[in-house]
Coordinates of C-alpha atoms in Angstrom, one line a residue:
Chain A
X1 CA 37.0 19.4 -20.9
X2 CA 39.3 18.1 -18.2
X3 CA 40.5 21.6 -17.4
X4 CA 37.4 22.3 -15.3
X5 CA 38.2 19.4 -12.9
X6 CA 40.3 20.8 -10.2
X7 CA 38.5 19.5 -7.2
X8 CA 39.1 16.7 -4.8
X9 CA 38.0 13.2 -5.1
X10 CA 34.4 13.0 -4.1
X11 CA 33.6 9.4 -4.8
X12 CA 36.0 6.6 -4.1
X13 CA 35.3 2.9 -4.3
X14 CA 37.8 0.2 -3.5
X15 CA 37.4 -3.3 -4.7
X16 CA 33.7 -3.4 -4.3
X17 CA 32.0 -6.7 -5.1
X18 CA 28.3 -7.6 -5.1
X19 CA 26.9 -11.1 -5.6
X20 CA 23.2 -11.6 -6.1
X21 CA 21.5 -14.9 -5.2
X22 CA 22.5 -17.9 -7.2
X23 CA 26.1 -16.7 -7.6
X24 CA 25.4 -14.0 -10.1
X25 CA 28.4 -11.7 -9.8
X26 CA 27.0 -8.3 -10.4
X27 CA 30.2 -6.4 -9.4
X28 CA 33.7 -7.8 -9.1
X29 CA 36.4 -5.8 -7.4
X30 CA 35.4 -2.5 -8.9
X31 CA 37.6 0.4 -7.9
X32 CA 36.7 3.9 -9.1
X33 CA 37.5 7.5 -8.3
X34 CA 35.5 10.5 -9.3
X35 CA 36.5 14.0 -8.8
X36 CA 34.3 16.9 -8.0
X37 CA 32.5 18.4 -11.1
X38 CA 33.5 15.4 -13.2
X39 CA 30.9 13.9 -15.5
X40 CA 31.6 10.2 -15.8
X41 CA 29.7 8.1 -18.4
X42 CA 29.3 4.4 -17.7
X43 CA 28.5 2.2 -20.6
X44 CA 28.4 -1.6 -21.2
X45 CA 26.1 -4.4 -22.3
X46 CA 23.0 -5.2 -20.2
X47 CA 23.9 -7.2 -17.1
X48 CA 27.3 -5.7 -17.0
X49 CA 26.8 -4.2 -13.5
X50 CA 26.4 -0.5 -14.5
X51 CA 23.1 0.0 -12.7
X52 CA 24.2 -2.1 -9.7
X53 CA 27.3 0.1 -9.4
X54 CA 25.1 3.2 -9.2
X55 CA 22.7 1.6 -6.8
X56 CA 25.5 0.6 -4.5
X57 CA 26.8 4.2 -4.4
X58 CA 23.6 5.5 -2.6
X59 CA 23.0 2.4 -0.5
X60 CA 20.1 0.9 -2.5
X61 CA 22.2 -2.2 -2.7
X62 CA 24.6 -3.5 -0.1
X63 CA 28.1 -4.4 -1.2
X64 CA 29.5 -7.7 -0.1
X65 CA 33.2 -6.6 -0.1
X66 CA 35.2 -3.5 -0.5
X67 CA 34.5 0.1 0.6
X68 CA 32.8 3.2 -0.7
X69 CA 33.6 6.7 0.5
X70 CA 31.6 9.7 -0.7
X71 CA 32.5 13.2 0.3
X72 CA 34.9 11.8 3.0
X73 CA 32.0 9.8 4.5
X74 CA 32.3 6.1 4.5
X75 CA 29.2 4.2 3.4
X76 CA 29.4 1.8 6.3
X77 CA 27.0 0.3 8.8
X78 CA 26.4 3.6 10.6
X79 CA 22.9 4.9 10.1
X80 CA 24.0 8.5 10.3
X81 CA 26.6 8.1 7.5
X82 CA 24.2 6.2 5.3
X83 CA 21.5 8.9 5.7
X84 CA 24.1 11.6 4.9
X85 CA 25.1 9.9 1.7
X86 CA 21.5 9.2 0.7
X87 CA 20.7 12.9 1.0
X88 CA 23.8 14.1 -0.8
X89 CA 23.6 11.7 -3.7
X90 CA 20.6 12.3 -5.9
X91 CA 19.3 9.5 -8.2
X92 CA 17.3 9.5 -11.4
X93 CA 15.8 6.2 -12.4
X94 CA 15.0 4.7 -15.8
X95 CA 11.3 4.5 -15.0
X96 CA 11.1 7.9 -13.3
X97 CA 9.5 6.4 -10.2
X98 CA 7.5 9.5 -9.5
X99 CA 5.0 9.3 -6.7
X100 CA 1.7 8.9 -8.6
X101 CA -0.6 10.0 -5.8
X102 CA 1.1 13.4 -5.4
X103 CA 1.1 16.4 -7.6
X104 CA 4.3 17.4 -9.4
X105 CA 4.9 20.1 -6.8
X106 CA 4.5 17.7 -3.9
X107 CA 6.8 15.2 -5.5
X108 CA 9.5 17.8 -5.4
X109 CA 8.6 19.2 -2.0
X110 CA 8.6 16.0 0.0
X111 CA 12.4 15.7 0.2
X112 CA 13.0 19.3 1.4
X113 CA 10.1 19.1 3.8
X114 CA 10.7 15.8 5.5
X115 CA 14.4 15.3 5.1
X116 CA 15.9 18.8 5.0
X117 CA 13.1 19.9 7.5
X118 CA 12.6 23.1 5.6
X119 CA 9.4 25.1 6.2
X120 CA 6.7 25.3 3.6
X121 CA 7.8 28.6 2.2
X122 CA 11.4 27.5 1.7
X123 CA 10.3 24.2 0.1
X124 CA 7.8 26.0 -2.2
X125 CA 10.5 28.4 -3.3
X126 CA 12.9 25.6 -4.2
X127 CA 10.1 23.7 -6.0
X128 CA 9.2 26.8 -8.1
X129 CA 12.9 27.5 -9.0
X130 CA 13.6 23.9 -10.0
X131 CA 10.4 23.5 -12.1
X132 CA 11.3 26.7 -13.9
X133 CA 14.8 25.4 -14.4
X134 CA 13.6 22.1 -16.0
X135 CA 11.0 24.0 -17.9
X136 CA 7.7 22.7 -16.6
X137 CA 6.6 25.2 -14.0
X138 CA 3.1 25.2 -15.5
X139 CA 2.7 21.6 -14.5
X140 CA 3.2 22.2 -10.8
X141 CA -0.3 21.1 -9.9
X142 CA -0.6 18.3 -12.4
X143 CA -0.3 14.6 -11.5
X144 CA 2.5 12.6 -13.0
X145 CA 0.2 10.5 -15.2
X146 CA -0.9 13.7 -16.9
X147 CA 2.6 14.3 -18.1
X148 CA 4.6 12.9 -21.0
X149 CA 7.6 10.6 -20.3
X150 CA 10.0 13.4 -21.0
X151 CA 8.2 15.7 -18.6
X152 CA 8.0 13.1 -15.9
X153 CA 11.7 12.5 -16.1
X154 CA 12.4 16.2 -15.9
X155 CA 10.2 16.2 -12.7
X156 CA 12.3 13.3 -11.4
X157 CA 15.5 15.3 -12.0
X158 CA 14.0 18.3 -10.2
X159 CA 12.9 16.0 -7.3
X160 CA 16.5 14.8 -6.9
X161 CA 17.9 18.3 -7.2
X162 CA 15.6 19.6 -4.5
X163 CA 17.8 17.8 -2.0
X164 CA 20.6 20.0 -3.2
X165 CA 22.9 17.0 -3.8
X166 CA 26.6 17.0 -4.3
X167 CA 26.4 14.2 -6.8
X168 CA 23.8 13.0 -9.3
X169 CA 23.4 9.5 -10.5
X170 CA 21.5 8.8 -13.7
X171 CA 20.5 5.2 -14.3
X172 CA 19.6 5.1 -18.0
X173 CA 17.5 8.2 -17.8
X174 CA 16.4 8.2 -21.4
X175 CA 16.0 4.5 -22.1
X176 CA 12.2 4.4 -21.3
X177 CA 11.5 7.5 -23.3
X178 CA 10.0 7.8 -26.8
X179 CA 12.8 9.0 -29.1
X180 CA 11.3 12.5 -29.5
X181 CA 11.5 13.1 -25.8
X182 CA 15.1 12.1 -25.3
X183 CA 16.4 15.5 -26.3
X184 CA 14.5 17.5 -23.7
X185 CA 15.9 15.3 -20.9
X186 CA 19.4 15.4 -22.2
X187 CA 19.2 19.2 -22.4
X188 CA 18.5 19.4 -18.7
X189 CA 21.3 17.0 -18.0
X190 CA 23.7 19.0 -20.1
X191 CA 22.8 22.2 -18.3
X192 CA 23.5 20.5 -15.0
X193 CA 26.9 19.3 -16.3
X194 CA 27.8 22.8 -17.4
X195 CA 26.9 24.1 -14.0
X196 CA 29.5 21.9 -12.5
X197 CA 27.4 19.1 -11.0
X198 CA 29.3 15.9 -10.4
X199 CA 27.5 13.3 -12.4
X200 CA 27.6 9.5 -13.0
X201 CA 25.5 8.6 -16.0
X202 CA 24.7 5.2 -17.2
X203 CA 23.5 5.7 -20.8
X204 CA 23.6 4.5 -24.3
X205 CA 23.5 8.1 -25.6
X206 CA 26.9 8.4 -27.2
X207 CA 26.2 11.9 -28.4
X208 CA 25.6 13.0 -24.9
X209 CA 28.8 11.2 -23.7
X210 CA 30.9 12.9 -26.3
X211 CA 29.4 16.3 -25.7
X212 CA 29.5 16.6 -21.9
X213 CA 31.4 13.5 -20.6
X214 CA 34.8 14.0 -19.1
X215 CA 35.6 10.3 -18.8
X216 CA 34.1 7.0 -19.9
X217 CA 34.0 3.7 -18.1
X218 CA 33.2 0.6 -20.0
X219 CA 32.0 -2.3 -17.9
X220 CA 31.4 -5.9 -18.7
X221 CA 30.5 -8.9 -16.5
X222 CA 30.8 -6.9 -13.4
X223 CA 34.2 -5.5 -14.0
X224 CA 35.6 -2.2 -15.3
X225 CA 37.1 -3.2 -18.7
X226 CA 38.3 0.2 -19.8
X227 CA 38.5 3.6 -18.3
X228 CA 39.5 6.3 -20.7
X229 CA 39.0 9.9 -21.8
X230 CA 36.0 10.3 -24.1
X231 CA 37.9 11.1 -27.2
X232 CA 40.4 8.3 -26.8
X233 CA 37.6 5.8 -26.0
X234 CA 35.7 6.6 -29.2
X235 CA 38.6 7.1 -31.5
X236 CA 41.1 4.6 -30.2
X237 CA 39.7 2.2 -27.6
X238 CA 42.3 0.2 -25.8
X239 CA 40.5 -3.0 -25.2
X240 CA 39.2 -5.5 -27.7
X241 CA 36.0 -5.9 -25.8
X242 CA 35.4 -2.2 -26.0
X243 CA 35.9 -2.2 -29.7
X244 CA 33.4 -5.0 -30.2
X245 CA 30.8 -3.2 -28.1
X246 CA 31.4 0.2 -29.8
X247 CA 31.2 -1.3 -33.3
X248 CA 27.9 -3.0 -32.3
X249 CA 26.2 0.1 -30.9
X250 CA 27.5 2.5 -33.5
X251 CA 26.6 0.1 -36.2
X252 CA 23.1 -0.1 -35.0
X253 CA 22.9 3.5 -35.9
X254 CA 21.1 4.7 -32.7
X255 CA 22.7 6.5 -29.9
Chain B
X1 CA -18.1 1.8 -16.7
X2 CA -19.0 1.1 -20.2
X3 CA -20.6 -2.3 -20.8
X4 CA -20.9 -4.0 -24.2
X5 CA -23.1 -6.7 -22.7
X6 CA -26.4 -7.0 -24.5
X7 CA -29.3 -6.5 -22.3
X8 CA -31.4 -8.9 -24.3
X9 CA -32.3 -12.2 -22.7
X10 CA -31.1 -15.3 -24.4
X11 CA -32.5 -18.8 -24.5
X12 CA -30.4 -20.0 -21.6
X13 CA -31.6 -17.1 -19.5
X14 CA -35.2 -18.1 -20.0
X15 CA -34.4 -21.6 -19.0
X16 CA -32.8 -20.4 -15.7
X17 CA -35.6 -18.0 -15.0
X18 CA -38.1 -20.9 -15.6
X19 CA -36.3 -23.2 -13.3
X20 CA -36.2 -20.5 -10.6
X21 CA -39.9 -20.0 -10.9
X22 CA -40.6 -23.7 -10.6
X23 CA -38.5 -23.8 -7.5
X24 CA -40.4 -20.9 -5.9
X25 CA -43.7 -22.5 -6.8
X26 CA -42.6 -25.8 -5.3
X27 CA -41.5 -24.2 -2.1
X28 CA -44.8 -22.3 -1.8
X29 CA -46.7 -25.4 -2.5
X30 CA -44.8 -27.4 0.1
X31 CA -45.4 -24.7 2.7
X32 CA -49.0 -24.4 2.0
X33 CA -50.1 -27.9 1.2
X34 CA -47.6 -30.3 2.7
X35 CA -46.5 -28.5 5.9
X36 CA -49.8 -26.6 6.0
X37 CA -47.9 -23.7 7.5
X38 CA -50.2 -21.2 9.2
X39 CA -48.8 -17.7 8.6
X40 CA -49.1 -15.5 11.6
X41 CA -47.5 -12.2 10.6
X42 CA -49.7 -10.3 13.0
X43 CA -47.7 -11.5 16.1
X44 CA -44.4 -10.2 14.8
X45 CA -44.7 -6.4 14.9
X46 CA -44.7 -6.3 18.7
X47 CA -41.3 -8.1 18.7
X48 CA -39.9 -5.3 16.5
X49 CA -41.3 -2.3 18.3
X50 CA -43.7 -2.2 21.2
X51 CA -45.6 0.5 23.0
X52 CA -44.4 0.9 26.6
X53 CA -47.3 1.9 28.8
X54 CA -45.1 3.2 31.6
X55 CA -43.0 5.4 29.4
X56 CA -45.9 6.2 27.2
X57 CA -44.0 5.8 24.0
X58 CA -42.8 3.3 21.5
X59 CA -39.6 1.4 22.4
X60 CA -37.6 -1.0 20.4
X61 CA -38.4 -4.7 21.1
X62 CA -36.3 -7.8 20.7
X63 CA -35.7 -7.8 17.0
X64 CA -35.0 -4.1 16.5
X65 CA -32.6 -4.0 19.5
X66 CA -30.9 -7.0 18.0
X67 CA -30.6 -5.1 14.8
X68 CA -29.0 -2.2 16.6
X69 CA -26.7 -4.6 18.5
X70 CA -25.5 -6.1 15.2
X71 CA -24.7 -2.7 14.0
X72 CA -22.7 -1.9 17.1
X73 CA -20.9 -5.2 16.9
X74 CA -20.1 -4.7 13.3
X75 CA -18.8 -1.1 13.7
X76 CA -16.6 -2.0 16.7
X77 CA -15.5 -5.2 15.0
X78 CA -14.6 -3.3 11.8
X79 CA -12.8 -0.5 13.6
X80 CA -10.7 -2.9 15.8
X81 CA -10.3 -5.5 13.0
X82 CA -9.0 -2.8 10.6
X83 CA -6.6 -1.5 13.3
X84 CA -5.3 -5.0 13.9
X85 CA -5.1 -5.7 10.2
X86 CA -3.2 -2.6 9.4
X87 CA -0.7 -3.1 12.1
X88 CA -0.3 -6.8 11.4
X89 CA -0.2 -6.2 7.6
X90 CA 2.6 -3.8 8.1
X91 CA 4.5 -6.2 10.3
X92 CA 3.9 -8.9 7.6
X93 CA 6.2 -7.0 5.3
X94 CA 8.5 -5.5 7.9
X95 CA 12.3 -5.7 7.5
X96 CA 12.6 -7.2 11.0
X97 CA 12.1 -11.0 11.0
X98 CA 10.4 -10.8 14.4
X99 CA 7.5 -8.8 13.1
X100 CA 7.0 -11.0 10.1
X101 CA 6.9 -14.1 12.4
X102 CA 4.4 -12.6 14.8
X103 CA 2.1 -11.6 12.0
X104 CA 2.5 -14.9 10.1
X105 CA 1.7 -16.9 13.3
X106 CA -1.3 -14.7 14.0
X107 CA -2.8 -15.1 10.5
X108 CA -2.2 -18.8 10.2
X109 CA -3.5 -19.5 13.7
X110 CA -6.8 -17.5 13.2
X111 CA -7.4 -18.7 9.7
X112 CA -7.0 -22.3 10.7
X113 CA -9.5 -22.5 13.6
X114 CA -13.2 -22.3 13.1
X115 CA -14.6 -18.9 14.1
X116 CA -17.1 -20.5 16.3
X117 CA -14.3 -22.1 18.4
X118 CA -12.5 -18.7 18.5
X119 CA -15.7 -17.2 20.0
X120 CA -15.9 -19.9 22.7
X121 CA -12.2 -19.6 23.5
X122 CA -12.6 -15.9 24.0
X123 CA -15.8 -16.3 26.0
X124 CA -14.8 -19.1 28.3
X125 CA -11.2 -18.3 28.8
X126 CA -10.6 -14.6 28.0
X127 CA -13.8 -13.3 29.5
X128 CA -14.0 -15.5 32.5
X129 CA -10.3 -15.6 33.4
X130 CA -8.8 -12.3 32.3
X131 CA -11.6 -9.9 32.1
X132 CA -13.0 -11.0 35.5
X133 CA -9.6 -10.6 37.1
X134 CA -9.2 -7.2 35.6
X135 CA -12.5 -6.3 37.3
X136 CA -13.7 -4.4 34.2
X137 CA -17.3 -5.4 34.7
X138 CA -17.3 -4.3 38.4
X139 CA -15.7 -1.0 37.3
X140 CA -18.5 -0.5 34.8
X141 CA -21.2 -1.4 37.4
X142 CA -19.6 0.9 40.0
X143 CA -19.4 3.9 37.6
X144 CA -22.0 6.6 37.8
X145 CA -25.4 6.5 36.0
X146 CA -24.2 9.0 33.3
X147 CA -21.2 6.9 32.3
X148 CA -23.3 3.8 32.5
X149 CA -25.9 5.1 30.1
X150 CA -23.2 6.4 27.7
X151 CA -21.5 3.0 27.8
X152 CA -24.9 1.4 27.2
X153 CA -25.5 3.5 24.1
X154 CA -22.1 2.9 22.5
X155 CA -21.5 -0.7 23.8
X156 CA -24.1 -2.6 25.8
X157 CA -25.8 -2.6 29.2
X158 CA -23.3 -3.2 32.0
X159 CA -24.5 -6.7 32.9
X160 CA -23.5 -8.0 29.5
X161 CA -20.2 -6.1 29.2
X162 CA -17.9 -9.1 29.3
X163 CA -19.9 -10.9 26.7
X164 CA -19.9 -7.9 24.4
X165 CA -16.2 -7.4 24.9
X166 CA -15.4 -11.1 24.1
X167 CA -17.7 -10.9 21.1
X168 CA -16.1 -7.7 19.7
X169 CA -12.6 -9.0 20.3
X170 CA -13.2 -12.3 18.7
X171 CA -14.9 -10.7 15.7
X172 CA -12.0 -8.2 15.4
X173 CA -9.3 -10.9 15.7
X174 CA -11.1 -13.1 13.1
X175 CA -11.6 -10.3 10.6
X176 CA -8.2 -8.8 11.4
X177 CA -6.5 -11.9 10.0
X178 CA -8.1 -11.5 6.7
X179 CA -7.6 -7.7 6.7
X180 CA -3.9 -8.4 7.4
X181 CA -3.6 -10.4 4.2
X182 CA -5.5 -7.7 2.3
X183 CA -3.2 -5.0 3.6
X184 CA -0.1 -7.1 2.9
X185 CA -1.2 -7.6 -0.7
X186 CA -1.9 -3.9 -1.0
X187 CA 1.6 -3.0 0.2
X188 CA 3.2 -5.6 -2.0
X189 CA 1.2 -4.3 -5.0
X190 CA 3.3 -1.0 -4.9
X191 CA 6.3 -1.3 -7.2
X192 CA 9.7 -1.5 -5.5
X193 CA 10.8 1.6 -7.4
X194 CA 8.5 3.7 -5.2
X195 CA 10.4 2.6 -2.1
X196 CA 13.7 3.2 -3.9
X197 CA 12.7 6.7 -5.0
X198 CA 11.9 7.5 -1.4
X199 CA 15.2 6.0 -0.3
X200 CA 17.1 8.0 -2.9
X201 CA 15.8 11.4 -1.6
X202 CA 16.7 10.4 1.9
X203 CA 13.3 9.7 3.4
X204 CA 13.5 7.4 6.4
X205 CA 11.9 3.9 6.0
X206 CA 9.0 5.1 8.1
X207 CA 8.4 8.2 5.9
X208 CA 8.7 6.2 2.7
X209 CA 6.0 4.0 4.1
X210 CA 3.8 6.7 5.6
X211 CA 3.9 9.2 2.7
X212 CA 4.5 7.0 -0.4
X213 CA 3.5 3.4 0.1
X214 CA 0.6 3.5 2.5
X215 CA -1.6 6.1 0.6
X216 CA -1.2 4.2 -2.6
X217 CA -1.7 0.8 -0.9
X218 CA -4.9 1.9 1.0
X219 CA -6.5 3.0 -2.2
X220 CA -5.7 -0.3 -3.9
X221 CA -7.1 -2.3 -1.0
X222 CA -10.4 -0.4 -0.7
X223 CA -12.4 -2.8 -2.9
X224 CA -11.3 -6.0 -1.1
X225 CA -11.5 -4.2 2.2
X226 CA -15.1 -3.2 1.7
X227 CA -16.0 -6.8 0.9
X228 CA -14.4 -7.8 4.2
X229 CA -16.4 -5.2 6.1
X230 CA -19.6 -6.7 4.6
X231 CA -18.4 -10.1 5.7
X232 CA -18.0 -8.7 9.2
X233 CA -21.6 -7.8 9.4
X234 CA -22.6 -11.3 8.4
X235 CA -20.0 -13.0 10.5
X236 CA -21.2 -11.1 13.6
X237 CA -24.1 -13.6 13.8
X238 CA -21.7 -16.1 15.2
X239 CA -21.5 -14.4 18.6
X240 CA -25.1 -15.4 19.3
X241 CA -23.7 -18.5 20.8
X242 CA -22.4 -16.5 23.8
X243 CA -25.8 -14.8 24.3
X244 CA -24.9 -11.4 23.0
X245 CA -28.4 -10.2 22.0
X246 CA -27.7 -9.4 18.4
X247 CA -30.0 -10.0 15.5
X248 CA -29.6 -13.8 15.1
X249 CA -29.8 -14.4 18.9
X250 CA -33.0 -12.3 19.1
X251 CA -34.3 -14.2 16.1
X252 CA -33.9 -17.5 18.0
X253 CA -35.5 -16.0 21.1
X254 CA -38.5 -14.7 19.2
X255 CA -38.9 -18.0 17.3
X256 CA -38.8 -19.9 20.6
X257 CA -41.6 -17.8 22.1
X258 CA -43.8 -17.4 19.0
X259 CA -43.1 -20.5 17.0
X260 CA -43.4 -18.2 14.0
X261 CA -40.2 -19.5 12.6
X262 CA -40.7 -18.6 8.9
X263 CA -41.9 -15.1 9.6
X264 CA -39.1 -14.4 12.1
X265 CA -36.3 -15.6 9.8
X266 CA -37.8 -13.8 6.8
X267 CA -37.7 -10.6 8.8
X268 CA -34.2 -11.3 10.2
X269 CA -32.9 -12.1 6.7
X270 CA -34.4 -8.8 5.4
X271 CA -32.7 -6.8 8.1
X272 CA -29.3 -8.4 7.5
X273 CA -29.8 -7.7 3.8
X274 CA -30.6 -4.0 4.5
X275 CA -27.4 -3.7 6.4
X276 CA -25.1 -5.5 4.0
X277 CA -26.7 -4.0 0.9
X278 CA -26.5 -0.4 2.2
X279 CA -22.9 -1.0 3.2
X280 CA -22.1 -2.4 -0.3
X281 CA -23.9 0.6 -1.9
X282 CA -21.9 3.0 0.3
X283 CA -18.6 1.6 -0.7
X284 CA -19.6 1.2 -4.3
X285 CA -20.3 5.0 -4.3
X286 CA -17.1 5.8 -2.5
X287 CA -15.1 3.7 -5.0
X288 CA -16.8 5.3 -8.0
X289 CA -16.0 8.8 -6.6
X290 CA -12.4 7.9 -6.1
X291 CA -12.3 6.6 -9.6
X292 CA -13.9 9.7 -10.9
X293 CA -11.4 11.8 -9.1
X294 CA -8.6 10.2 -11.0

């Protein structure tokens, strides 16, 4: 797997910390480097800071300390830099967050039209292509509530891809889905990984991690506990805490 | 909407209906026997419409022109009040503290003074000090007959321009405060994830609001908003205290000159009811249509 990663570092965080109100430390001195085309899987118990880490990377949360650099652009106070990063980092949410008052097509078009300033024809073309890619072109005029969860999440992926991002962040993309719909979403994500998209995926889908992940990060209590290759992590985890977690989730049979 | 409520009357319903009937009979009895009220319906029609001998046609008299004035006041009050409410409602949830403070102060101030006092403040201070100094009334009076007649149709005759403006502004400010809270609640009813999804695809804060939040929020606030519009029609009666010749003011005038107090107020009540009821019916239809479109 690692052979395909030849590119430069595209995400770099140095000692980032984030504290929510009432002294809840969501992130504590997290340093992370991700190379181009790398698929990094982030796992850990709930409240370990996985989602917060993703949300900091596209500016949804402000970090208190440290620095984030994405594609050589620092995520700092400059409006221009922040906007550039937001447009180059796509994000897929656990609850899809599709816009319920717009059709599937409009959900996807809105980014290209209003951020990329593409004309109608260009935006339409991208929308058509992406919907075909995620396999729901026939739903282009449907509203999100008319779609199944799996279909909605595929639309959400297409919406993020419409911005032609360099990096895709997935925040537990299959956690809100009925079990029989998990597969169709993972298939789309696997295709993306094989095309060479740089991906950070917070998930409990260990099968997915093993199949397409290049590297795994195990987080607990706001810190990175273990960073390892996929095979080593599953077969021979270094940290005691990782072992405990693994035995728990593997024992529970799911994933 | 499906309703499982039984249409059959129960015992309690009969008791309530019986009590209502007793009340009506009592009132009629008091009017007829105790007060010995002499009904004089025949004098009222000429206060609604009258035949103008000079023009040779029917023209609206006091009550009907009051009815029209109430409609004008309500429409302008609703338009301006909604505009104020949307702007203030947006400021209420703005990221800038300044906007939130301005909006909060406005809402708290307006909601904590009696509307009657608000009308007086506007009339005695705003109208006499600011509007007079702006020379708006002179401007209107000096304008040509065509402009004057247009202004008369959409607002009021030039001699009452200041009163009308104070009336509309005080109605709009009063209703605006309530609409502000409705709009705020509507915006806050949209899940945070909607803002975040907009953020994640790079939309500016303005575009997140304009394309994602506002359309959903407006749909959510339509039911309470229509209720507030109906309130506006009723609340407009309050500007009768500054001699704007709307329905209630004209009612008082007619009552003073005819002494037919019961007849006058029954007619006035009926006219208000026609306005509010048709407004409610209109919004009821609109909401049903929107629901059906879902």
